[in-house]
Short mmCIF file of N, CA and C in Angstrom, two decimals:
data_model
loop_
_atom_site.label_atom_id
_atom_site.label_comp_id
_atom_site.label_asym_id
_atom_site.label_seq_id
_atom_site.Cartn_x
_atom_site.Cartn_y
_atom_site.Cartn_z
N MET A 12 74.73 37.36 58.37
CA MET A 12 74.05 36.88 57.66
C MET A 12 73.55 35.22 58.11
N LYS A 13 74.55 34.68 58.15
CA LYS A 13 74.32 33.77 58.30
C LYS A 13 73.69 33.07 59.56
N MET A 14 74.04 33.83 60.62
CA MET A 14 73.32 33.76 61.67
C MET A 14 71.07 33.76 61.38
N ILE A 15 71.10 34.79 60.85
CA ILE A 15 69.90 35.82 60.61
C ILE A 15 68.90 33.98 59.61
N MET A 16 70.00 33.36 59.23
CA MET A 16 69.80 32.17 58.34
C MET A 16 69.26 31.64 58.84
N MET A 17 69.95 30.99 59.71
CA MET A 17 69.85 29.89 60.70
C MET A 17 68.24 30.49 61.76
N MET A 18 68.00 31.39 61.82
CA MET A 18 67.15 31.71 62.57
C MET A 18 66.21 31.37 61.71
N MET A 19 66.06 31.38 60.32
CA MET A 19 64.73 31.36 59.55
C MET A 19 64.34 29.99 59.64
N MET A 20 65.79 29.68 59.77
CA MET A 20 65.43 28.20 59.03
C MET A 20 64.71 27.46 60.56
N MET A 21 65.14 27.84 61.92
CA MET A 21 64.93 27.37 62.98
C MET A 21 63.11 27.71 62.61
N LYS A 22 62.76 28.92 62.53
CA LYS A 22 61.62 29.17 63.02
C LYS A 22 60.91 28.51 61.77
N LEU A 23 61.09 28.28 60.90
CA LEU A 23 60.54 27.59 59.81
C LEU A 23 60.32 25.62 60.56
N LEU A 24 61.75 25.43 60.83
CA LEU A 24 61.67 24.27 61.74
C LEU A 24 60.71 24.45 62.81
N LEU A 25 60.68 25.13 63.76
CA LEU A 25 59.39 25.09 64.26
C LEU A 25 57.73 25.04 64.08
N ARG A 26 57.75 26.16 62.81
CA ARG A 26 56.59 26.33 62.27
C ARG A 26 55.95 24.66 61.73
N LEU A 27 57.32 23.86 61.06
CA LEU A 27 56.91 22.94 60.91
C LEU A 27 56.56 22.03 61.92
N LEU A 28 57.26 21.62 62.65
CA LEU A 28 56.66 20.84 63.83
C LEU A 28 55.28 21.10 64.53
N LEU A 29 55.35 22.44 64.77
CA LEU A 29 54.13 22.68 65.00
C LEU A 29 52.76 21.53 64.29
N ILE A 30 52.72 22.12 63.22
CA ILE A 30 51.92 21.85 62.44
C ILE A 30 51.87 20.11 62.19
N MET A 31 53.00 19.51 61.96
CA MET A 31 53.07 17.92 62.69
C MET A 31 52.37 17.79 63.62
N MET A 32 52.72 18.74 65.19
CA MET A 32 52.06 17.85 66.12
C MET A 32 50.62 18.14 65.83
N ILE A 33 50.03 19.14 65.56
CA ILE A 33 48.58 19.57 65.22
C ILE A 33 47.96 18.31 64.31
N MET A 34 48.95 18.10 63.40
CA MET A 34 48.26 16.80 62.67
C MET A 34 47.92 15.58 63.30
N ILE A 35 49.24 15.05 64.01
CA ILE A 35 49.10 14.12 64.99
C ILE A 35 48.32 14.24 65.47
N MET A 36 47.66 15.27 66.26
CA MET A 36 46.95 15.18 67.58
C MET A 36 45.28 15.12 66.49
N ILE A 37 45.12 15.91 65.94
CA ILE A 37 43.96 15.39 64.71
C ILE A 37 43.43 14.22 64.62
N MET A 38 45.12 13.09 64.01
CA MET A 38 44.46 12.08 63.23
C MET A 38 44.59 10.90 64.73
N ILE A 39 45.10 11.31 65.57
CA ILE A 39 45.04 10.68 66.92
C ILE A 39 43.60 11.13 67.30
N MET A 40 43.02 12.03 66.98
CA MET A 40 41.24 12.23 67.35
C MET A 40 40.52 11.87 66.57
N MET A 41 40.65 11.63 65.47
CA MET A 41 40.16 10.38 64.30
C MET A 41 40.06 9.28 64.68
N MET A 42 41.46 8.53 64.96
CA MET A 42 41.28 7.01 65.51
C MET A 42 40.21 7.14 66.91
N MET A 43 40.20 7.87 67.69
CA MET A 43 39.50 7.38 68.89
C MET A 43 38.27 7.29 68.65
N MET A 44 37.61 8.68 67.39
CA MET A 44 36.25 8.53 67.22
C MET A 44 36.03 7.37 67.02
N MET A 45 37.17 6.96 65.70
CA MET A 45 36.01 5.80 64.53
C MET A 45 36.30 4.68 65.76
N MET A 46 37.25 4.60 66.92
CA MET A 46 37.38 3.86 67.86
C MET A 46 35.99 3.47 68.80
N MET A 47 35.49 4.28 69.47
CA MET A 47 34.23 4.99 69.97
C MET A 47 33.43 4.51 69.14
N MET A 48 32.72 4.87 67.47
CA MET A 48 31.99 4.50 66.77
C MET A 48 31.74 3.07 66.76
N MET A 49 33.21 2.56 66.54
CA MET A 49 32.74 0.88 66.26
C MET A 49 32.37 0.26 67.56
N MET A 50 33.19 0.91 68.78
CA MET A 50 32.37 0.22 69.81
C MET A 50 30.80 0.12 70.35
N MET A 51 30.61 1.50 69.60
CA MET A 51 28.89 1.96 69.71
C MET A 51 28.32 1.03 68.95
N MET A 52 28.76 1.02 68.12
CA MET A 52 27.74 -0.58 66.88
C MET A 52 28.47 -1.55 67.21
N MET A 53 29.28 -2.15 68.10
CA MET A 53 29.53 -3.45 68.60
C MET A 53 27.88 -3.46 69.63
N MET A 54 28.08 -2.81 70.51
CA MET A 54 27.69 -2.19 71.69
C MET A 54 25.68 -2.54 71.06
N MET A 55 25.30 -1.98 70.11
CA MET A 55 24.05 -2.03 69.58
C MET A 55 23.82 -3.21 68.79
N MET A 56 25.09 -3.89 68.44
CA MET A 56 24.68 -5.08 67.96
C MET A 56 24.26 -6.05 68.76
N MET A 57 24.90 -6.27 69.82
CA MET A 57 25.00 -7.00 71.00
C MET A 57 23.48 -7.15 71.59
N MET A 58 23.54 -5.60 71.68
CA MET A 58 21.86 -5.12 72.10
C MET A 58 20.65 -5.87 71.47
N MET A 59 21.02 -5.63 70.36
CA MET A 59 20.23 -6.09 69.13
C MET A 59 20.31 -7.60 69.38
N MET A 60 21.36 -8.66 69.46
CA MET A 60 21.35 -9.96 69.25
C MET A 60 20.65 -10.06 70.81
N MET A 61 20.74 -10.05 71.53
CA MET A 61 20.37 -9.52 73.11
C MET A 61 18.39 -10.26 73.10
N MET A 62 18.41 -8.79 72.18
CA MET A 62 16.76 -8.57 72.36
C MET A 62 15.84 -9.59 71.30
N MET A 63 16.83 -9.75 70.43
CA MET A 63 16.30 -10.80 69.50
C MET A 63 15.72 -12.43 70.28
N MET A 64 16.66 -13.16 71.01
CA MET A 64 17.20 -14.24 72.19
C MET A 64 16.02 -13.81 72.36
N MET A 65 16.04 -12.99 73.67
CA MET A 65 14.64 -12.44 74.44
C MET A 65 13.43 -12.83 73.98
N MET A 66 13.41 -12.15 72.70
CA MET A 66 12.16 -12.85 72.44
C MET A 66 11.77 -13.80 71.89
N MET A 67 12.98 -14.69 70.98
CA MET A 67 12.70 -15.56 70.67
C MET A 67 12.57 -17.04 71.84
N MET A 68 12.71 -16.01 73.59
CA MET A 68 12.78 -16.92 74.21
C MET A 68 10.99 -17.29 75.12
N MET A 69 11.08 -15.37 74.88
CA MET A 69 9.94 -15.38 75.12
C MET A 69 8.69 -16.12 74.42
N THR A 70 8.86 -16.60 73.21
CA THR A 70 7.79 -17.36 72.60
C THR A 70 8.11 -18.68 72.71
N MET A 71 8.98 -18.53 72.79
CA MET A 71 9.26 -20.70 72.69
C MET A 71 8.68 -20.58 74.23
N MET A 72 8.36 -20.00 75.21
CA MET A 72 7.83 -20.25 76.63
C MET A 72 6.19 -20.26 76.48
N MET A 73 6.13 -19.07 75.47
CA MET A 73 4.40 -19.04 75.62
C MET A 73 3.87 -20.29 74.44
N MET A 74 5.19 -20.80 74.27
CA MET A 74 4.50 -22.73 72.97
C MET A 74 4.61 -22.86 74.14
N MET A 75 5.61 -23.30 74.98
CA MET A 75 5.64 -24.43 75.82
C MET A 75 4.41 -24.47 76.67
N ILE A 76 3.69 -22.89 76.98
CA ILE A 76 2.81 -23.26 77.61
C ILE A 76 1.27 -23.02 77.61
N MET A 77 1.82 -23.07 76.52
CA MET A 77 0.28 -23.48 75.52
C MET A 77 0.52 -25.02 75.18
N MET A 78 1.46 -25.38 74.58
CA MET A 78 1.47 -27.19 74.54
C MET A 78 1.09 -27.70 76.11
N MET A 79 1.24 -26.76 77.01
CA MET A 79 0.97 -27.84 78.52
C MET A 79 -0.48 -27.46 78.86
N MET A 80 -0.78 -25.85 78.51
CA MET A 80 -2.69 -25.81 78.32
C MET A 80 -3.16 -27.00 77.98
N MET A 81 -3.03 -27.41 76.55
CA MET A 81 -3.72 -28.16 75.64
C MET A 81 -3.57 -29.82 76.73
N MET A 82 -2.29 -30.27 76.76
CA MET A 82 -2.21 -31.65 77.29
C MET A 82 -3.59 -31.17 78.26
N MET A 83 -2.98 -30.27 79.78
CA MET A 83 -4.17 -30.65 80.66
C MET A 83 -5.43 -30.62 80.01
N MET A 84 -5.81 -29.84 78.97
CA MET A 84 -7.32 -30.13 78.25
C MET A 84 -7.65 -31.44 77.94
N MET A 85 -6.99 -31.74 77.38
CA MET A 85 -7.29 -33.32 76.59
C MET A 85 -6.88 -34.40 77.89
N MET A 86 -6.60 -33.97 78.36
CA MET A 86 -6.33 -34.86 80.20
C MET A 86 -7.36 -35.23 81.33
N MET A 87 -8.06 -33.65 81.06
CA MET A 87 -9.29 -33.28 81.58
C MET A 87 -10.38 -33.70 80.96
N MET A 88 -10.18 -33.32 79.37
CA MET A 88 -11.16 -34.63 78.79
C MET A 88 -11.37 -35.97 78.80
N MET A 89 -10.63 -36.76 78.62
CA MET A 89 -10.06 -38.19 78.74
C MET A 89 -10.94 -38.33 79.98
N MET A 90 -10.44 -37.69 81.53
CA MET A 90 -11.08 -37.86 82.80
C MET A 90 -12.68 -37.73 82.45
N MET A 91 -12.79 -37.05 81.54
CA MET A 91 -14.24 -36.91 82.33
C MET A 91 -14.98 -37.89 81.28
N MET A 92 -14.14 -38.09 79.99
CA MET A 92 -15.05 -39.54 79.18
C MET A 92 -14.82 -40.39 79.53
N MET A 93 -13.73 -40.79 81.06
CA MET A 93 -13.46 -41.76 81.65
C MET A 93 -14.73 -42.33 82.59
N MET A 94 -14.91 -41.18 83.41
CA MET A 94 -15.66 -40.82 84.23
C MET A 94 -17.43 -41.28 84.03
N MET A 95 -17.74 -40.36 82.55
CA MET A 95 -18.53 -40.84 81.54
C MET A 95 -19.08 -42.32 81.69
N MET A 96 -17.81 -42.76 80.98
CA MET A 96 -18.05 -44.07 80.84
C MET A 96 -18.32 -45.48 82.05
N MET A 97 -17.82 -44.71 83.46
CA MET A 97 -18.07 -45.37 84.74
C MET A 97 -19.53 -45.08 84.66
N MET A 98 -20.01 -43.66 84.96
CA MET A 98 -21.10 -43.94 84.96
C MET A 98 -21.96 -44.86 84.41
N MET A 99 -22.46 -44.75 83.11
CA MET A 99 -22.44 -45.64 82.18
C MET A 99 -22.52 -46.92 82.58
N MET A 100 -21.74 -47.27 83.01
CA MET A 100 -21.32 -49.19 83.24
C MET A 100 -21.62 -49.47 84.50
N MET A 101 -22.27 -48.60 85.19
CA MET A 101 -22.77 -48.82 86.75
C MET A 101 -24.15 -48.55 86.48
N THR A 102 -24.98 -47.65 86.02
CA THR A 102 -26.41 -47.92 85.35
C THR A 102 -27.09 -49.18 84.90
#
């Protein structure tokens, strides 16, 4: 009788252990999934930031080029004006 009881107990314990193991495994899996998701999110955020930075840089570069162009134009105009004045003076 006692032996049978012991056996039953053992079986129960084993079953419990199995369930526990499965639960732990599921928990670990969930944790891993969460970590992966977090990593993905972080990566996405980083990518977005990089993209934004790139866009900003591009706009800045464009602005700089535009400014340079304007300056060049102004200089050219000034030169032309000077030339005209000189010509006028010569005549």
